[in-house]
Amino acid sequence: MEEIRKKLEEDMADVNWNDIKPHAQRDAVIVVNEKLNLLDVGVAIAQDDKKAVEHWITEQLICKPSNQQLSDWNIDQTQLFKTLIVQPFVLVQSL
């Protein structure tokens, strides 16, 4: 687990909407609520921790971006996000 966590931590980056947009177009973006640690979510997904992921989905702490969010981000393309790629997904949190 520590190997996965270390690798994912190295892959975290702050990027703007233009860099995320192609991933949203292929429906691969997952929005992570700011109450959660992005790295913890990435590790859970990478390790296929279904119990944790299902809990977060049920509690609406992780979800696909809404149409309103996508629209807002397309308007303000300078918004920054903390991102983490866990193939095939791109996890994002607003900064």
Coordinates of N, CA and C in Angstrom, one line a residue:
M1 N 0.8 -1.2 0.0 CA 0.0 0.0 0.0 C 0.9 1.3 0.0
E2 N 2.0 1.2 0.8 CA 2.8 2.4 0.8 C 3.4 2.8 -0.5
E3 N 3.7 1.7 -1.4 CA 4.2 2.0 -2.7 C 3.2 2.7 -3.5
I4 N 2.0 2.3 -3.5 CA 0.9 2.9 -4.3 C 0.7 4.3 -3.8
R5 N 0.7 4.5 -2.5 CA 0.4 5.8 -1.9 C 1.6 6.8 -2.3
K6 N 2.8 6.3 -2.2 CA 3.9 7.2 -2.6 C 3.9 7.6 -4.1
K7 N 3.6 6.6 -4.9 CA 3.5 6.8 -6.4 C 2.4 7.9 -6.7
L8 N 1.3 7.6 -6.1 CA 0.1 8.6 -6.3 C 0.4 10.0 -5.8
E9 N 1.1 10.0 -4.7 CA 1.4 11.3 -4.1 C 2.3 12.1 -5.0
E10 N 3.3 11.4 -5.6 CA 4.2 12.1 -6.6 C 3.5 12.6 -7.8
D11 N 2.3 11.9 -8.2 CA 1.6 12.2 -9.4 C 0.6 13.4 -9.2
M12 N 0.4 13.8 -7.9 CA -0.6 14.9 -7.7 C -0.1 16.2 -8.3
A13 N -1.0 17.0 -8.8 CA -0.7 18.2 -9.5 C -1.8 19.2 -9.4
D14 N -1.5 20.5 -9.4 CA -2.4 21.6 -9.5 C -2.5 22.0 -11.0
V15 N -3.7 21.9 -11.6 CA -3.8 22.2 -13.0 C -5.1 23.0 -13.2
N16 N -5.2 23.7 -14.3 CA -6.4 24.5 -14.6 C -7.4 23.6 -15.5
W17 N -8.6 24.2 -15.6 CA -9.7 23.5 -16.3 C -9.3 23.0 -17.7
N18 N -8.6 23.8 -18.4 CA -8.2 23.5 -19.8 C -7.5 22.1 -19.9
D19 N -6.7 21.8 -18.9 CA -6.0 20.6 -18.8 C -6.9 19.4 -18.5
I20 N -7.9 19.7 -17.8 CA -8.9 18.6 -17.3 C -10.0 18.4 -18.3
K21 N -10.3 19.4 -19.1 CA -11.4 19.4 -20.0 C -11.4 18.1 -20.9
P22 N -10.3 17.7 -21.6 CA -10.4 16.5 -22.4 C -10.8 15.3 -21.7
H23 N -10.4 15.2 -20.4 CA -10.8 14.0 -19.6 C -12.3 14.1 -19.2
A24 N -12.8 15.3 -19.0 CA -14.3 15.4 -18.8 C -15.1 15.1 -20.0
Q25 N -14.5 15.4 -21.2 CA -15.2 15.0 -22.5 C -15.3 13.5 -22.7
R26 N -14.4 12.8 -22.1 CA -14.5 11.3 -22.2 C -15.1 10.7 -20.9
D27 N -15.7 11.6 -20.1 CA -16.5 11.1 -18.9 C -15.6 10.4 -17.9
A28 N -14.4 10.9 -17.7 CA -13.4 10.3 -16.8 C -13.1 11.1 -15.5
V29 N -13.8 12.2 -15.4 CA -13.5 13.1 -14.2 C -14.4 12.7 -13.0
I30 N -13.8 12.6 -11.9 CA -14.5 12.4 -10.6 C -14.2 13.5 -9.7
V31 N -15.2 14.2 -9.2 CA -15.1 15.3 -8.3 C -15.0 14.7 -6.9
V32 N -14.0 15.1 -6.1 CA -13.8 14.7 -4.8 C -14.1 15.9 -3.8
N33 N -15.1 15.7 -2.9 CA -15.4 16.7 -2.0 C -14.2 17.1 -1.2
E34 N -14.2 18.4 -0.8 CA -13.0 19.0 -0.1 C -12.9 18.4 1.3
K35 N -13.9 17.7 1.8 CA -13.9 17.1 3.1 C -13.0 15.9 3.1
L36 N -12.8 15.3 1.9 CA -11.9 14.1 1.8 C -10.5 14.5 1.4
N37 N -9.6 13.6 1.8 CA -8.2 13.7 1.3 C -8.1 13.1 -0.1
L38 N -7.7 13.9 -1.0 CA -7.6 13.4 -2.4 C -6.7 12.2 -2.5
L39 N -5.6 12.2 -1.8 CA -4.7 11.0 -1.9 C -5.4 9.8 -1.3
D40 N -6.1 9.9 -0.2 CA -6.8 8.7 0.4 C -7.8 8.2 -0.6
V41 N -8.5 9.0 -1.3 CA -9.5 8.6 -2.3 C -8.8 7.8 -3.4
G42 N -7.7 8.4 -3.9 CA -7.0 7.8 -5.0 C -6.4 6.4 -4.6
V43 N -5.9 6.3 -3.4 CA -5.4 5.0 -2.9 C -6.6 4.0 -2.9
A44 N -7.7 4.4 -2.3 CA -8.9 3.5 -2.2 C -9.3 3.0 -3.6
I45 N -9.3 3.9 -4.6 CA -9.7 3.5 -5.9 C -8.7 2.6 -6.5
A46 N -7.4 2.9 -6.4 CA -6.3 2.1 -6.9 C -6.3 0.7 -6.4
Q47 N -6.7 0.6 -5.1 CA -6.7 -0.7 -4.4 C -8.1 -1.4 -4.5
D48 N -9.0 -0.8 -5.3 CA -10.4 -1.3 -5.5 C -11.1 -1.6 -4.1
D49 N -11.0 -0.6 -3.2 CA -11.6 -0.6 -1.9 C -13.1 -0.3 -2.1
K50 N -13.9 -1.2 -2.5 CA -15.3 -1.0 -2.9 C -16.1 -0.4 -1.7
K51 N -15.8 -0.9 -0.5 CA -16.6 -0.4 0.6 C -16.4 1.1 0.8
A52 N -15.2 1.5 0.8 CA -14.9 3.0 1.0 C -15.5 3.8 -0.2
V53 N -15.3 3.3 -1.4 CA -15.7 4.1 -2.6 C -17.3 4.1 -2.6
E54 N -17.9 3.0 -2.3 CA -19.4 3.0 -2.3 C -19.9 3.9 -1.2
H55 N -19.3 4.0 -0.1 CA -19.7 4.9 1.0 C -19.6 6.3 0.5
W56 N -18.5 6.7 -0.1 CA -18.3 8.1 -0.6 C -19.3 8.4 -1.6
I57 N -19.6 7.5 -2.5 CA -20.6 7.7 -3.6 C -22.0 7.9 -2.9
T58 N -22.4 7.0 -2.0 CA -23.7 7.1 -1.3 C -23.8 8.5 -0.6
E59 N -22.7 8.9 0.1 CA -22.7 10.2 0.8 C -22.5 11.4 -0.1
Q60 N -22.4 11.2 -1.4 CA -22.2 12.2 -2.4 C -20.9 13.0 -2.2
L61 N -19.9 12.3 -1.7 CA -18.6 12.9 -1.4 C -17.7 12.7 -2.6
I62 N -18.0 11.8 -3.5 CA -17.3 11.7 -4.8 C -18.4 11.5 -5.8
C63 N -18.3 12.1 -7.0 CA -19.3 12.0 -8.0 C -18.7 12.5 -9.3
K64 N -19.5 12.3 -10.4 CA -19.2 12.9 -11.7 C -19.6 14.4 -11.6
P65 N -18.9 15.2 -12.3 CA -19.3 16.6 -12.3 C -20.7 16.8 -12.9
S66 N -21.4 17.7 -12.2 CA -22.7 18.1 -12.7 C -22.6 18.9 -14.0
N67 N -23.7 19.0 -14.7 CA -23.8 19.9 -15.9 C -23.5 21.3 -15.5
Q68 N -24.0 21.7 -14.3 CA -23.7 23.1 -13.8 C -22.3 23.3 -13.5
Q69 N -21.6 22.4 -12.9 CA -20.2 22.5 -12.7 C -19.4 22.6 -14.0
L70 N -19.7 21.7 -14.9 CA -19.0 21.8 -16.2 C -19.2 23.1 -16.9
S71 N -20.4 23.6 -16.8 CA -20.7 25.0 -17.4 C -19.9 26.1 -16.7
D72 N -19.9 26.0 -15.4 CA -19.2 27.0 -14.6 C -17.7 27.0 -15.0
W73 N -17.1 25.8 -15.0 CA -15.7 25.6 -15.3 C -15.4 26.0 -16.7
N74 N -16.3 25.8 -17.7 CA -16.1 26.3 -19.0 C -16.1 27.8 -19.1
I75 N -16.8 28.4 -18.3 CA -16.9 29.9 -18.3 C -15.6 30.5 -17.6
D76 N -15.2 29.9 -16.5 CA -14.0 30.4 -15.8 C -12.9 29.3 -15.9
Q77 N -12.2 29.3 -17.0 CA -11.2 28.3 -17.4 C -9.9 28.5 -16.6
T78 N -9.8 29.5 -15.8 CA -8.6 29.8 -15.0 C -8.7 29.1 -13.7
Q79 N -9.8 28.5 -13.3 CA -9.9 27.9 -12.0 C -8.9 26.7 -11.9
L80 N -8.3 26.6 -10.7 CA -7.3 25.6 -10.5 C -7.9 24.4 -9.7
F81 N -7.4 23.3 -10.0 CA -7.8 22.0 -9.3 C -6.6 21.3 -8.9
K82 N -6.8 20.6 -7.7 CA -5.8 19.6 -7.4 C -6.2 18.3 -8.1
T83 N -5.3 17.7 -8.7 CA -5.7 16.5 -9.5 C -4.8 15.3 -9.2
L84 N -5.4 14.1 -9.5 CA -4.7 12.9 -9.3 C -5.3 11.9 -10.3
I85 N -4.4 11.3 -11.1 CA -4.8 10.4 -12.1 C -4.7 9.0 -11.5
V86 N -5.8 8.3 -11.5 CA -5.9 6.9 -11.2 C -6.6 6.2 -12.3
Q87 N -5.9 5.7 -13.3 CA -6.4 5.2 -14.5 C -7.7 4.3 -14.3
P88 N -8.7 4.6 -15.0 CA -8.9 5.5 -16.1 C -9.5 6.8 -15.7
F89 N -9.4 7.1 -14.4 CA -10.1 8.3 -13.9 C -9.1 9.5 -13.6
V90 N -9.6 10.7 -13.6 CA -8.9 11.8 -13.1 C -9.7 12.4 -12.0
L91 N -9.1 12.3 -10.8 CA -9.8 12.8 -9.6 C -9.5 14.3 -9.4
V92 N -10.5 15.1 -9.1 CA -10.2 16.6 -9.0 C -10.9 17.1 -7.7
Q93 N -10.2 18.1 -7.2 CA -10.8 18.9 -6.1 C -10.5 20.4 -6.4
S94 N -11.5 21.2 -6.2 CA -11.3 22.6 -6.4 C -10.3 23.2 -5.4
L95 N -9.5 24.1 -5.9 CA -8.6 24.8 -5.0 C -9.2 26.2 -4.6

